[in-house]
Coordinates of N, CA and C in Angstrom, one line a residue:
X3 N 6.1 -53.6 -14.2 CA 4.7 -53.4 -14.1 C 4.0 -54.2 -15.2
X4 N 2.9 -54.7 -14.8 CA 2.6 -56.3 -15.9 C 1.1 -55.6 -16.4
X5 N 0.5 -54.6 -15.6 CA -0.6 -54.2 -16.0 C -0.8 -52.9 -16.0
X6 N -1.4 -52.5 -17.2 CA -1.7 -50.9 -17.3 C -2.5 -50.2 -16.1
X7 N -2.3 -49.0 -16.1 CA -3.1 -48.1 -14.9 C -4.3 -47.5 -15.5
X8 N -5.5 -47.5 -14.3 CA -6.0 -46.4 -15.0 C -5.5 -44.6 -14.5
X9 N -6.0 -43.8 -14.9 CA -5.7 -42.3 -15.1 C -5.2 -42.2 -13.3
X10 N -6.5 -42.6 -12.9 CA -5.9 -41.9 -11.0 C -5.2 -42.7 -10.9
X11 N -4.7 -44.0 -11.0 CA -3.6 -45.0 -10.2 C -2.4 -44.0 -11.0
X12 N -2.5 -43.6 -12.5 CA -1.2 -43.1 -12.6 C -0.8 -42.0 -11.8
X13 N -1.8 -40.7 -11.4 CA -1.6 -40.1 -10.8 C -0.7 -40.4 -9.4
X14 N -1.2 -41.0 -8.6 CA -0.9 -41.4 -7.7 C 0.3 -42.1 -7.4
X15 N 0.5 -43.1 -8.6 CA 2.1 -43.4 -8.8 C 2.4 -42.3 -9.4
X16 N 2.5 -41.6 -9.8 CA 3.5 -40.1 -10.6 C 3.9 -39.6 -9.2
X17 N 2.7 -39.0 -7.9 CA 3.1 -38.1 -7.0 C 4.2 -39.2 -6.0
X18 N 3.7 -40.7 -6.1 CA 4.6 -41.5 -5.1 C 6.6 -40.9 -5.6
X19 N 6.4 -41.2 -7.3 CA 7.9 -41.3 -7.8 C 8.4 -39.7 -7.2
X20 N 7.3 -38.3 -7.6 CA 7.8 -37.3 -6.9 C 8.1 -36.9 -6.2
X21 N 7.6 -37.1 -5.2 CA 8.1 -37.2 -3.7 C 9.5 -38.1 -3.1
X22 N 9.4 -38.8 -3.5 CA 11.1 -40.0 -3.3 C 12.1 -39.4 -4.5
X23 N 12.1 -38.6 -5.3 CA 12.7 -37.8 -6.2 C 12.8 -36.5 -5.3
X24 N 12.4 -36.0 -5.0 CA 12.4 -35.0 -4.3 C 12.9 -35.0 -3.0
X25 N 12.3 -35.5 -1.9 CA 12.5 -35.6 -1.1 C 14.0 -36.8 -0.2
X26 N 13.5 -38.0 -0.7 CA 14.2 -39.0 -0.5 C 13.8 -39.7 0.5
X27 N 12.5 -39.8 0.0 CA 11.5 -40.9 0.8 C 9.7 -41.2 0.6
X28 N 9.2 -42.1 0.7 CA 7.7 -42.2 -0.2 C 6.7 -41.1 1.0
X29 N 5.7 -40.6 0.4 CA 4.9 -40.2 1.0 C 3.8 -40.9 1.9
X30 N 3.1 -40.2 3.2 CA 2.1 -41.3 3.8 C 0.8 -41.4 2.8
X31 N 0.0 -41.5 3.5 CA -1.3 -42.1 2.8 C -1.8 -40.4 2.8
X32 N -1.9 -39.8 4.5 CA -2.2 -38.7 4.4 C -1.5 -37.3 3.4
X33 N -0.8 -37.8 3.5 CA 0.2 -36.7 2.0 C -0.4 -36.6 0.6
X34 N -1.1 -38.4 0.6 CA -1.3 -37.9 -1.2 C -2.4 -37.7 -1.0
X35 N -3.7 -37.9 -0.1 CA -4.8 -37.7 0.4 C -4.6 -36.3 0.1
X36 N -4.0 -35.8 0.6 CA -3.7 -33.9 0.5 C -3.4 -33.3 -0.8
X37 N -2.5 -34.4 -1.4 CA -2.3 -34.0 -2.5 C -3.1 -34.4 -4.1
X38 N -3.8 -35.2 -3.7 CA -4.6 -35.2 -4.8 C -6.1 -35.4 -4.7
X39 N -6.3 -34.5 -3.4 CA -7.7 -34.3 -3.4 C -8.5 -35.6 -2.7
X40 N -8.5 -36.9 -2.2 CA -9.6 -37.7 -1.9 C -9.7 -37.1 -0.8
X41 N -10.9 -37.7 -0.3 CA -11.8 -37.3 1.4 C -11.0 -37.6 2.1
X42 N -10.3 -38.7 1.9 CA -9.3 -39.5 3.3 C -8.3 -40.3 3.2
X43 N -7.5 -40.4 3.8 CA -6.4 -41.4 3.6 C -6.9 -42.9 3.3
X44 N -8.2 -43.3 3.5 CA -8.4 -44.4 3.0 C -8.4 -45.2 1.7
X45 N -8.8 -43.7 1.0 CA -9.2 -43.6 -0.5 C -7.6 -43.9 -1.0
X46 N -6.4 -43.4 -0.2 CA -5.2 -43.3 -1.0 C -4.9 -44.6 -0.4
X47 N -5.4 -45.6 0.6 CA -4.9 -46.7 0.6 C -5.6 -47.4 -0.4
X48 N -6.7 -47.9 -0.9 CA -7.2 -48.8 -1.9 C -6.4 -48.1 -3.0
X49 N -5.7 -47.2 -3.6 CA -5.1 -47.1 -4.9 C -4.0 -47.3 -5.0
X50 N -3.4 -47.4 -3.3 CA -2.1 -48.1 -3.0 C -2.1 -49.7 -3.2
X51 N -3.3 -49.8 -2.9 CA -3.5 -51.8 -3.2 C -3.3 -52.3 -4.1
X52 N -4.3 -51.0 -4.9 CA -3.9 -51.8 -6.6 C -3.2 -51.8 -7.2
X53 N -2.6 -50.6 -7.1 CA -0.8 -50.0 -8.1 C 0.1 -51.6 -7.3
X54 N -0.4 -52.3 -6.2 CA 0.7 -53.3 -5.6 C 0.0 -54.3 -6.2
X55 N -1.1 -54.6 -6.7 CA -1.7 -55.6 -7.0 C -1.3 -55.5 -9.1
X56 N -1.1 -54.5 -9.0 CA -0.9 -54.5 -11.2 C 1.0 -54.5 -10.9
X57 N 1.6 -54.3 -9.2 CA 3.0 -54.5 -9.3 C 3.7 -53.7 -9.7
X58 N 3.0 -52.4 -9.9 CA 3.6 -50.9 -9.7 C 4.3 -50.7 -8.2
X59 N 4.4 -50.9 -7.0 CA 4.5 -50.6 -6.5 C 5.1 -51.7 -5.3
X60 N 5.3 -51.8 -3.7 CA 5.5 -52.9 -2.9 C 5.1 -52.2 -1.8
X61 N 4.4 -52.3 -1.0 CA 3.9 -51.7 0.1 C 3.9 -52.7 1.6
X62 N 4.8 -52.0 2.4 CA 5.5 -52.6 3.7 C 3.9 -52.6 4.6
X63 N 3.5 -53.5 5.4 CA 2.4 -52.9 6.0 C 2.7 -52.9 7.0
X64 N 2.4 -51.7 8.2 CA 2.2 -51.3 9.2 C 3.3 -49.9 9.4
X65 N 3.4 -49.4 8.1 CA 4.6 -47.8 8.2 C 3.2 -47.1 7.9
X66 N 4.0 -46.0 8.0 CA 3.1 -45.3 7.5 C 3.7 -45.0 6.2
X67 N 5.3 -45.1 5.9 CA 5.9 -44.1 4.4 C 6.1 -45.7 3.8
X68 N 5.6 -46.9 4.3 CA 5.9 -48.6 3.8 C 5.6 -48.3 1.9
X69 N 6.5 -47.7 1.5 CA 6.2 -47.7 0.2 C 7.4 -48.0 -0.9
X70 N 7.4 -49.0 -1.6 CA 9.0 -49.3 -2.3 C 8.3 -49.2 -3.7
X71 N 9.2 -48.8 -4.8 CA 9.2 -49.3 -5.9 C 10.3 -50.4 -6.4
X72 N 9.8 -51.1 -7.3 CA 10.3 -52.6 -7.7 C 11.3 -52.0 -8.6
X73 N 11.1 -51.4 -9.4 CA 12.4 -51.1 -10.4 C 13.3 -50.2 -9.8
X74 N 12.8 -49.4 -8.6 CA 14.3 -48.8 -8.0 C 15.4 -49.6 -7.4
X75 N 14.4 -50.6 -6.9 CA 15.2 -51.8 -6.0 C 15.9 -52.9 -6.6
X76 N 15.3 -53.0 -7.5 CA 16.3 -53.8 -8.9 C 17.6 -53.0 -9.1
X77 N 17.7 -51.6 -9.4 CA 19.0 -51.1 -10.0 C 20.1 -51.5 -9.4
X78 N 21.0 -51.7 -9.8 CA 22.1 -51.9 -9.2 C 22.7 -50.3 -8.9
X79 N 23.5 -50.1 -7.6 CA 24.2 -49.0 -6.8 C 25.0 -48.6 -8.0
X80 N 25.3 -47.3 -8.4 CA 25.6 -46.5 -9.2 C 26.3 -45.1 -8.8
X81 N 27.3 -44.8 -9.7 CA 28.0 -43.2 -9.6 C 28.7 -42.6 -8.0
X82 N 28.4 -41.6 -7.8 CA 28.8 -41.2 -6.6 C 27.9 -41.6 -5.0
X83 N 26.8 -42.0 -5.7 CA 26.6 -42.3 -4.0 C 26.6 -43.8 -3.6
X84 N 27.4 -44.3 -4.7 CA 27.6 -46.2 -4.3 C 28.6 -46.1 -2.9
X85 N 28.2 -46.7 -1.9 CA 29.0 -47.0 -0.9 C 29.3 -48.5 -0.2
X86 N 30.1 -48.6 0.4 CA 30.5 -50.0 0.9 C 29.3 -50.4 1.8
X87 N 29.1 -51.4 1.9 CA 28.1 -51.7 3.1 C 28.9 -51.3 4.2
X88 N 27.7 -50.4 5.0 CA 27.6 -50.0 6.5 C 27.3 -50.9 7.2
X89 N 26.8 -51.7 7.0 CA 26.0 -52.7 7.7 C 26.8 -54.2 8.2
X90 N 26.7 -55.0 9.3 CA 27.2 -55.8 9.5 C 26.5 -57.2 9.2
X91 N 26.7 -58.0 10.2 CA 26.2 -59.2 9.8 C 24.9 -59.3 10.9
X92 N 25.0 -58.0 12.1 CA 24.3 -58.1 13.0 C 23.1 -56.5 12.8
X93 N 23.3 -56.1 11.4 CA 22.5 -55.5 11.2 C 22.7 -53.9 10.8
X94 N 22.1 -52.7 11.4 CA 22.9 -51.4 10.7 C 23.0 -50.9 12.1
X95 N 24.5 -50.1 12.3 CA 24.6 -49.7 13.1 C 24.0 -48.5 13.8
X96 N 23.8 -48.2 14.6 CA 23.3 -47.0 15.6 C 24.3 -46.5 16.1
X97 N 24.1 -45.4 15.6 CA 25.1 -44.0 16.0 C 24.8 -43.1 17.1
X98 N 25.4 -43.1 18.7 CA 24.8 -42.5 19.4 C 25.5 -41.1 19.3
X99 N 26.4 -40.4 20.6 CA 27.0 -39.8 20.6 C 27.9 -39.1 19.7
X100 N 28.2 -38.0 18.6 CA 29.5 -38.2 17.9 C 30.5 -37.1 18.2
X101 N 32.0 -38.1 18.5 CA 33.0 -37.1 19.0 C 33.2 -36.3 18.0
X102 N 33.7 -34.8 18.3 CA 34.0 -33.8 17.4 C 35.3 -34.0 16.5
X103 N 34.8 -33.7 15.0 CA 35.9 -34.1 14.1 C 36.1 -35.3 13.6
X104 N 35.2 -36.5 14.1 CA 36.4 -37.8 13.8 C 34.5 -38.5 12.9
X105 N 35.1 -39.3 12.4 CA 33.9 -39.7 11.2 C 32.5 -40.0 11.9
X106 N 31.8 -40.2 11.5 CA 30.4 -40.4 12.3 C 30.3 -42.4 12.3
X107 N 31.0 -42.9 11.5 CA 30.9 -44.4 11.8 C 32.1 -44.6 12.4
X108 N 32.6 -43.8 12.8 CA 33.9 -45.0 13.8 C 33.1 -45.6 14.7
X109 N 34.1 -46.8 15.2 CA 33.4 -47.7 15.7 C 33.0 -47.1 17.3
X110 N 33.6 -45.8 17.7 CA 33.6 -45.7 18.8 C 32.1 -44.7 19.2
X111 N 31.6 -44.9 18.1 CA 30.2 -44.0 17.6 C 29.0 -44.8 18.0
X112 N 29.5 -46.4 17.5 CA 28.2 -47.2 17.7 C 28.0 -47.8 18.8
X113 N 26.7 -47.4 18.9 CA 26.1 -48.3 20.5 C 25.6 -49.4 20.2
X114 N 24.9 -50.1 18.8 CA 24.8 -51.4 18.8 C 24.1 -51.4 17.9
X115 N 23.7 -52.6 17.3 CA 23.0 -52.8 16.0 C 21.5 -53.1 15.6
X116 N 20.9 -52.5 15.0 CA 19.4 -52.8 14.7 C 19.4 -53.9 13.8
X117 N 18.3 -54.9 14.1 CA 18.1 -55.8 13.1 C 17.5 -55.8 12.1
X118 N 17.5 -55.3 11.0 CA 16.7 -54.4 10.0 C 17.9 -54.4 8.7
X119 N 17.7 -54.8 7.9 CA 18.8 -55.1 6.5 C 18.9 -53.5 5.8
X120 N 19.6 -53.0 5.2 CA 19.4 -51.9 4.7 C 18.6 -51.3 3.6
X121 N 17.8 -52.6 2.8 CA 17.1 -52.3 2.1 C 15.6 -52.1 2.4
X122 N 15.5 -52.2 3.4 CA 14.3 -51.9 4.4 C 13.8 -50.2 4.2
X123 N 14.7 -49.6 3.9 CA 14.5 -48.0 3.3 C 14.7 -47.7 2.3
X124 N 14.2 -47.1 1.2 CA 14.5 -46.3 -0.1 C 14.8 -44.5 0.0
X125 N 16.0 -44.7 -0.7 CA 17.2 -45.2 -0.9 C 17.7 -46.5 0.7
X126 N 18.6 -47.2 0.4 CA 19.1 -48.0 1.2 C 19.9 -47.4 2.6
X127 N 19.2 -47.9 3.7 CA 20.2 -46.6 5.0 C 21.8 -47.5 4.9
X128 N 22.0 -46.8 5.4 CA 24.2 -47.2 5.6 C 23.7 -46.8 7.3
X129 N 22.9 -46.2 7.5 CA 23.2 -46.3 9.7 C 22.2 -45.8 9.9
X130 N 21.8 -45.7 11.4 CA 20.7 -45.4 12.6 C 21.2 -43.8 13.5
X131 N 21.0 -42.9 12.8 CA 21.7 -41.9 14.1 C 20.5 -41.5 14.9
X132 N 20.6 -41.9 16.5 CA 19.5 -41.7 17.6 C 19.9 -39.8 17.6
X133 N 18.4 -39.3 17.9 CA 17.7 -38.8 17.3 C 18.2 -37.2 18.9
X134 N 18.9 -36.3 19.1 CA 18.3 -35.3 20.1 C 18.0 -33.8 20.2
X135 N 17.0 -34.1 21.3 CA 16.4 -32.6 21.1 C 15.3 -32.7 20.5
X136 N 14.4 -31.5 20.2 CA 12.6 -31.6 19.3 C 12.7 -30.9 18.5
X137 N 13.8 -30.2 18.0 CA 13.8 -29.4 16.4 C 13.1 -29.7 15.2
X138 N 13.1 -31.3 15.5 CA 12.0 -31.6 13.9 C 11.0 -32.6 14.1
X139 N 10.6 -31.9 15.4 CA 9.2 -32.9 16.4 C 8.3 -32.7 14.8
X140 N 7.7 -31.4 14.8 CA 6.7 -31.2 13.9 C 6.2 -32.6 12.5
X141 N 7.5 -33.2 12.5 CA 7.8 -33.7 10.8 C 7.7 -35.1 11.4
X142 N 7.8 -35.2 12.9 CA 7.7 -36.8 13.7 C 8.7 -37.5 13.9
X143 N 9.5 -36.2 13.9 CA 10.8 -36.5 14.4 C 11.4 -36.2 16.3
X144 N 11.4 -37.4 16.9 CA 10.9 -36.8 18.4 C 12.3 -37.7 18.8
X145 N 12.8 -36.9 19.8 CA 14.0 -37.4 21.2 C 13.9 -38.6 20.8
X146 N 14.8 -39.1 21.3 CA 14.7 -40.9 21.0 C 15.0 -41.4 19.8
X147 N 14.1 -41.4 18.8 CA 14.2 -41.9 17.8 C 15.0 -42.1 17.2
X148 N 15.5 -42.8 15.9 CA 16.1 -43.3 15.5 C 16.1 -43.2 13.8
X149 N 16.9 -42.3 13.4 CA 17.5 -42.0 11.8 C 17.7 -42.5 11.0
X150 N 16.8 -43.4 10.3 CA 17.7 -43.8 9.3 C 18.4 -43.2 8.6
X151 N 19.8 -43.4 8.1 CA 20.5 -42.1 7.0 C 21.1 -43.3 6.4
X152 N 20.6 -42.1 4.8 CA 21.6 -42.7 3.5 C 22.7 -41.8 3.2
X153 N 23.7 -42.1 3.0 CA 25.0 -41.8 2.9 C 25.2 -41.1 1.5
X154 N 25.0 -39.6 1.4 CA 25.0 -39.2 0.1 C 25.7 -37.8 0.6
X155 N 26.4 -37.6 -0.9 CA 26.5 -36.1 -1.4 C 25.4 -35.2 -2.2
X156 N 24.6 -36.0 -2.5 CA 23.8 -35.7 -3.7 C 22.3 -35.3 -2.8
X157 N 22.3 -33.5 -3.0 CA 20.9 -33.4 -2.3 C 20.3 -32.7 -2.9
X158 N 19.3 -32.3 -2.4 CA 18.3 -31.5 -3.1 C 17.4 -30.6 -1.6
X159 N 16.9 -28.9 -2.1 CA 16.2 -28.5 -1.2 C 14.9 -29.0 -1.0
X160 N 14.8 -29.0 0.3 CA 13.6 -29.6 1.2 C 13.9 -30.9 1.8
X161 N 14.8 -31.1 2.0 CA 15.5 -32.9 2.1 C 15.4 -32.4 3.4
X162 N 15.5 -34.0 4.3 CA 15.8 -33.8 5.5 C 17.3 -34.5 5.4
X163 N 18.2 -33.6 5.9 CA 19.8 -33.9 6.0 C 20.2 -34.0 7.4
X164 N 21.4 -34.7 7.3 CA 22.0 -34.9 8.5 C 23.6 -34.2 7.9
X165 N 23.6 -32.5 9.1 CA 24.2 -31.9 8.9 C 25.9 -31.9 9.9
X166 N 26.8 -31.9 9.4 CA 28.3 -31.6 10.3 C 28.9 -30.0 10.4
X167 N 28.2 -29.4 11.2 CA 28.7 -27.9 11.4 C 29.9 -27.8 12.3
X168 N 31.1 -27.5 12.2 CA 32.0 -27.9 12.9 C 32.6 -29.2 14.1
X169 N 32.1 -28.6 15.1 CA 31.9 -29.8 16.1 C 30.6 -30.6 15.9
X170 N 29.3 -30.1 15.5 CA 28.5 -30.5 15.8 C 27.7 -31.2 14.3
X171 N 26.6 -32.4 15.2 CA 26.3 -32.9 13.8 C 24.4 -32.9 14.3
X172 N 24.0 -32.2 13.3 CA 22.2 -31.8 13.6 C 21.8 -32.9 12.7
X173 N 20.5 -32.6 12.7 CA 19.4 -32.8 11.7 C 17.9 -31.7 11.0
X174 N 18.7 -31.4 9.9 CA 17.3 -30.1 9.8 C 17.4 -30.0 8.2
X175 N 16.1 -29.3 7.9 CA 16.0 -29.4 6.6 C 16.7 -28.5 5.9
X176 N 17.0 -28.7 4.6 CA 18.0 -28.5 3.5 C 17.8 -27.2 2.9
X177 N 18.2 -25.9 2.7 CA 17.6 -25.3 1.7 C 19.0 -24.2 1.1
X178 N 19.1 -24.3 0.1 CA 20.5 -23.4 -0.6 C 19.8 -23.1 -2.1
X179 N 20.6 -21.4 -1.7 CA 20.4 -20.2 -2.9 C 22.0 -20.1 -3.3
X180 N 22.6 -20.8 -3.9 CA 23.9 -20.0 -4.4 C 25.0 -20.4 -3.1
X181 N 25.4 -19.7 -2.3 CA 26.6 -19.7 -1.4 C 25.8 -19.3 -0.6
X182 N 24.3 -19.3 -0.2 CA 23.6 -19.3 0.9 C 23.1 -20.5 1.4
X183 N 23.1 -20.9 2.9 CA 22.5 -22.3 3.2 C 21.8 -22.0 4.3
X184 N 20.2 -22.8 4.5 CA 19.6 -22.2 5.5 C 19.2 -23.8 5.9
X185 N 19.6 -24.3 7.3 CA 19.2 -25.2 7.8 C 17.6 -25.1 8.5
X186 N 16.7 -25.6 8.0 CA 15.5 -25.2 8.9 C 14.9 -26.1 9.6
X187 N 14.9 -26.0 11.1 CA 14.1 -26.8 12.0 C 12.6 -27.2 11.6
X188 N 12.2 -27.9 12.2 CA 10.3 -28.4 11.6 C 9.9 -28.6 13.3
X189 N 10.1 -27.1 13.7 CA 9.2 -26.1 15.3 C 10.1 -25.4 15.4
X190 N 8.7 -24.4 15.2 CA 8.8 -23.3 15.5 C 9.5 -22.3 17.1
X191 N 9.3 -23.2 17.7 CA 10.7 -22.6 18.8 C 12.4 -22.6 18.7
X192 N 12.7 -23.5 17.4 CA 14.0 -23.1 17.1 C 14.3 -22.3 16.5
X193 N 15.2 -21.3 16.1 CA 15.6 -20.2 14.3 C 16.2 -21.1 13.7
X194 N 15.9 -20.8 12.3 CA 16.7 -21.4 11.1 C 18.9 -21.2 11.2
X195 N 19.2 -22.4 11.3 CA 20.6 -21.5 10.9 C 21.0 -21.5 9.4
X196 N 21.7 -20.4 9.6 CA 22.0 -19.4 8.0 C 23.9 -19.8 8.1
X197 N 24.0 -20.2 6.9 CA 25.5 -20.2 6.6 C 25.9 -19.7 5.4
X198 N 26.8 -19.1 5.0 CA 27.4 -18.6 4.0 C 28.7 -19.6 3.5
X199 N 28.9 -20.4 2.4 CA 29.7 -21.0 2.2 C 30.6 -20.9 1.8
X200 N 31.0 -19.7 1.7 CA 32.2 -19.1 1.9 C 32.8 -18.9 2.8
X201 N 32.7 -19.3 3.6 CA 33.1 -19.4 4.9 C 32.8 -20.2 6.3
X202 N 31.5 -20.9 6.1 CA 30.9 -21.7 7.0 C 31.3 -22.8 6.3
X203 N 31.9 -23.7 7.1 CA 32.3 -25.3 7.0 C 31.1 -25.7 7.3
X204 N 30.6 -26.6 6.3 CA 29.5 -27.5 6.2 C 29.7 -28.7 5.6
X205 N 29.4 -29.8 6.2 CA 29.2 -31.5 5.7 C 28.2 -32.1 5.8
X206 N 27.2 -32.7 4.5 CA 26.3 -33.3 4.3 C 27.1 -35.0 4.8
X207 N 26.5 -35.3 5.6 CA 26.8 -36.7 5.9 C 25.7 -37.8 5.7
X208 N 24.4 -37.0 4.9 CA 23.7 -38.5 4.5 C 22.0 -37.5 5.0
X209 N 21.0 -38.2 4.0 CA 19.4 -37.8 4.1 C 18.7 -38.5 4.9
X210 N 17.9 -38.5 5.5 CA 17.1 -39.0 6.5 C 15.9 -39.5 5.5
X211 N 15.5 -41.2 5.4 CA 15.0 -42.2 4.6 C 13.9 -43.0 5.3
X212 N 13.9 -42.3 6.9 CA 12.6 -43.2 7.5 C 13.3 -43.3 9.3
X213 N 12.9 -43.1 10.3 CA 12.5 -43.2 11.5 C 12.0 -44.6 12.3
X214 N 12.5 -44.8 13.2 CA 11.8 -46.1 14.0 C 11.5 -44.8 14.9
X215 N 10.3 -45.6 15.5 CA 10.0 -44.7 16.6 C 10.4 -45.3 18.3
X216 N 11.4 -43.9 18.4 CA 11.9 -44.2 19.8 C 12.5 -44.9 20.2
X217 N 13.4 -45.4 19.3 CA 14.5 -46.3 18.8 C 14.2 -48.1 19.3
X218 N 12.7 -48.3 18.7 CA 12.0 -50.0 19.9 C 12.0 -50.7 18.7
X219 N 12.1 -50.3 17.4 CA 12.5 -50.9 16.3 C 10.4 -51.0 15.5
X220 N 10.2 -50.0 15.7 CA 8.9 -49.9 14.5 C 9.1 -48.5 14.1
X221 N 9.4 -49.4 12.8 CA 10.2 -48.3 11.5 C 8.7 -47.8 11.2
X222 N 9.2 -46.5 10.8 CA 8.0 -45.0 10.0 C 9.2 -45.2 8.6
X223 N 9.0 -46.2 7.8 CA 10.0 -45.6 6.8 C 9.0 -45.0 5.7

C-alpha cells in the first residue's frame, strides 16, 4: 500500500480483510453497502476504486466477489493448508460425480478441466466440484454451477464447506459447538443436518472460494 487511506476507505478495507478472514472469500459490493451503511452498491464501488488506485486492494472486473488483496497473494503457501498443485497444465479440474469412499480427486472424479489458473480465487482453488440440487440456491448457489474449493482443514463457523458424510459429499454451511456439528442449507425447504462427533464420521474436504455460474466459465469469485 503506497498511499494512506482516508477514515471510510479504511473502513471498507477493514470489513473487505473481515469477511475473507471469516468467511473465505471477499464480499460483493452489496454486502458492504449493507454493511457500512451507503445508499447503494455504487457508493461501495467508487471506494473499491480507490483502495485499487492507492493499491490497497486488486479488483477482477465483472464478479461480483472480483476482490484480491496484494499482500495475501504475495505470501508464500504455509503450515497445514500448503498443498500440491491440483491443477494441471490444462487448468483446475472439475469434479463431477464422487464414488463412495474413494478420494474426491481421483482421476476417475474428473470430467475435464476449466481454464482458469488457481489463483484466480482467494484463498487459491485446488478444484471445481459441479454443483447438485438447490440447498444453497439462497447464497447463489444453483444446480449446475461450479465450486470452486480450497483444500483445507482449517475452518471456521459460517464458511461454506464441502462436506464427506459417509457415502456422501454435500455442500452446506459450517457451524460447531463443541462435539456438536450443524450443517445448514441456505433454503429453507431443506433441515439443517445435526451430527454429534462422537460418532458421526465427518470430512471437511475444502471451503467454497467463488462459483462460475452454471459451469460456462463466468466466475462469481
Amino acid at each position: 500500500m503506497t498511499r494512506p487511506l482516508t477514515p471510510r476507505q479504511q473502513n471498507v478495507y477493514d470489513f473487505i480483510v473481515k469477511t475473507m478472514n471469516e468467511l473465505g472469500y471477499p464480499p460483493t459490493r452489496a454486502e458492504i453497502s449493507r454493511a457500512l451503511g451507503f445508499r447503494s452498491p455504487n457508493a461501495a464501488e467508487e471506494h473499491l476504486r480507490a483502495l485499487e488506485r492507492k493499491g490497497a486492494i486488486r479488483v477482477i472486473r465483472g464478479t461480483s466477489r472480483g476482490i484480491r488483496l496484494p499482500a495475501q497473494e504475495s505470501e508464500p503457501a504455509s503450515g497445514t493448508d500448503a498443498q500440491p498443485e491440483a491443477s494441471s497444465p490444462h487448468g483446475l479440474p472439475i469434479i463431477g460425480e464422487v464414488a463412495a469412499g474413494s478420494p474426491i480427486l481421483a482421476a476417475e472424479h474428473i470430467d475435464r478441466y476449466c481454464p482458469l489458473p488457481p489463483e484466480y480465487f482467494t484463498p487459491r482453488a485446488d478444484y471445481l466440484l459441479r454443483v447438485r440440487g438447490l440447498s444453497m440456491k439462497d447464497i447463489g448457489i444453483m444446480e449446475g454451477d461450479l465450486l470452486a474449493v480450497h483444500r483445507t482443514e482449517r475452518i471456521r463457523n459460517g464458511q461454506v464447506v464441502v462436506a464427506r458424510l459417509e457415502d456422501e459429499v454435500t455442500v452446506k454451511r459450517f457451524q460447531r459447538d463443541g462435539y456438536r456439528v450443524t450443517l445448514e442449507a441456505e433454503n429453507e425447504e431443506f433441515k439443517p443436518i445435526r451430527l454429534d462427533l462422537r460418532h458421526d464420521n465427518l470430512t471437511i474436504e475444502g471451503i467454497g472460494v467463488g462459483v462460475i455460474r452454471g459451469g460456462n466459465g463466468q466466475a462469481l469469485s
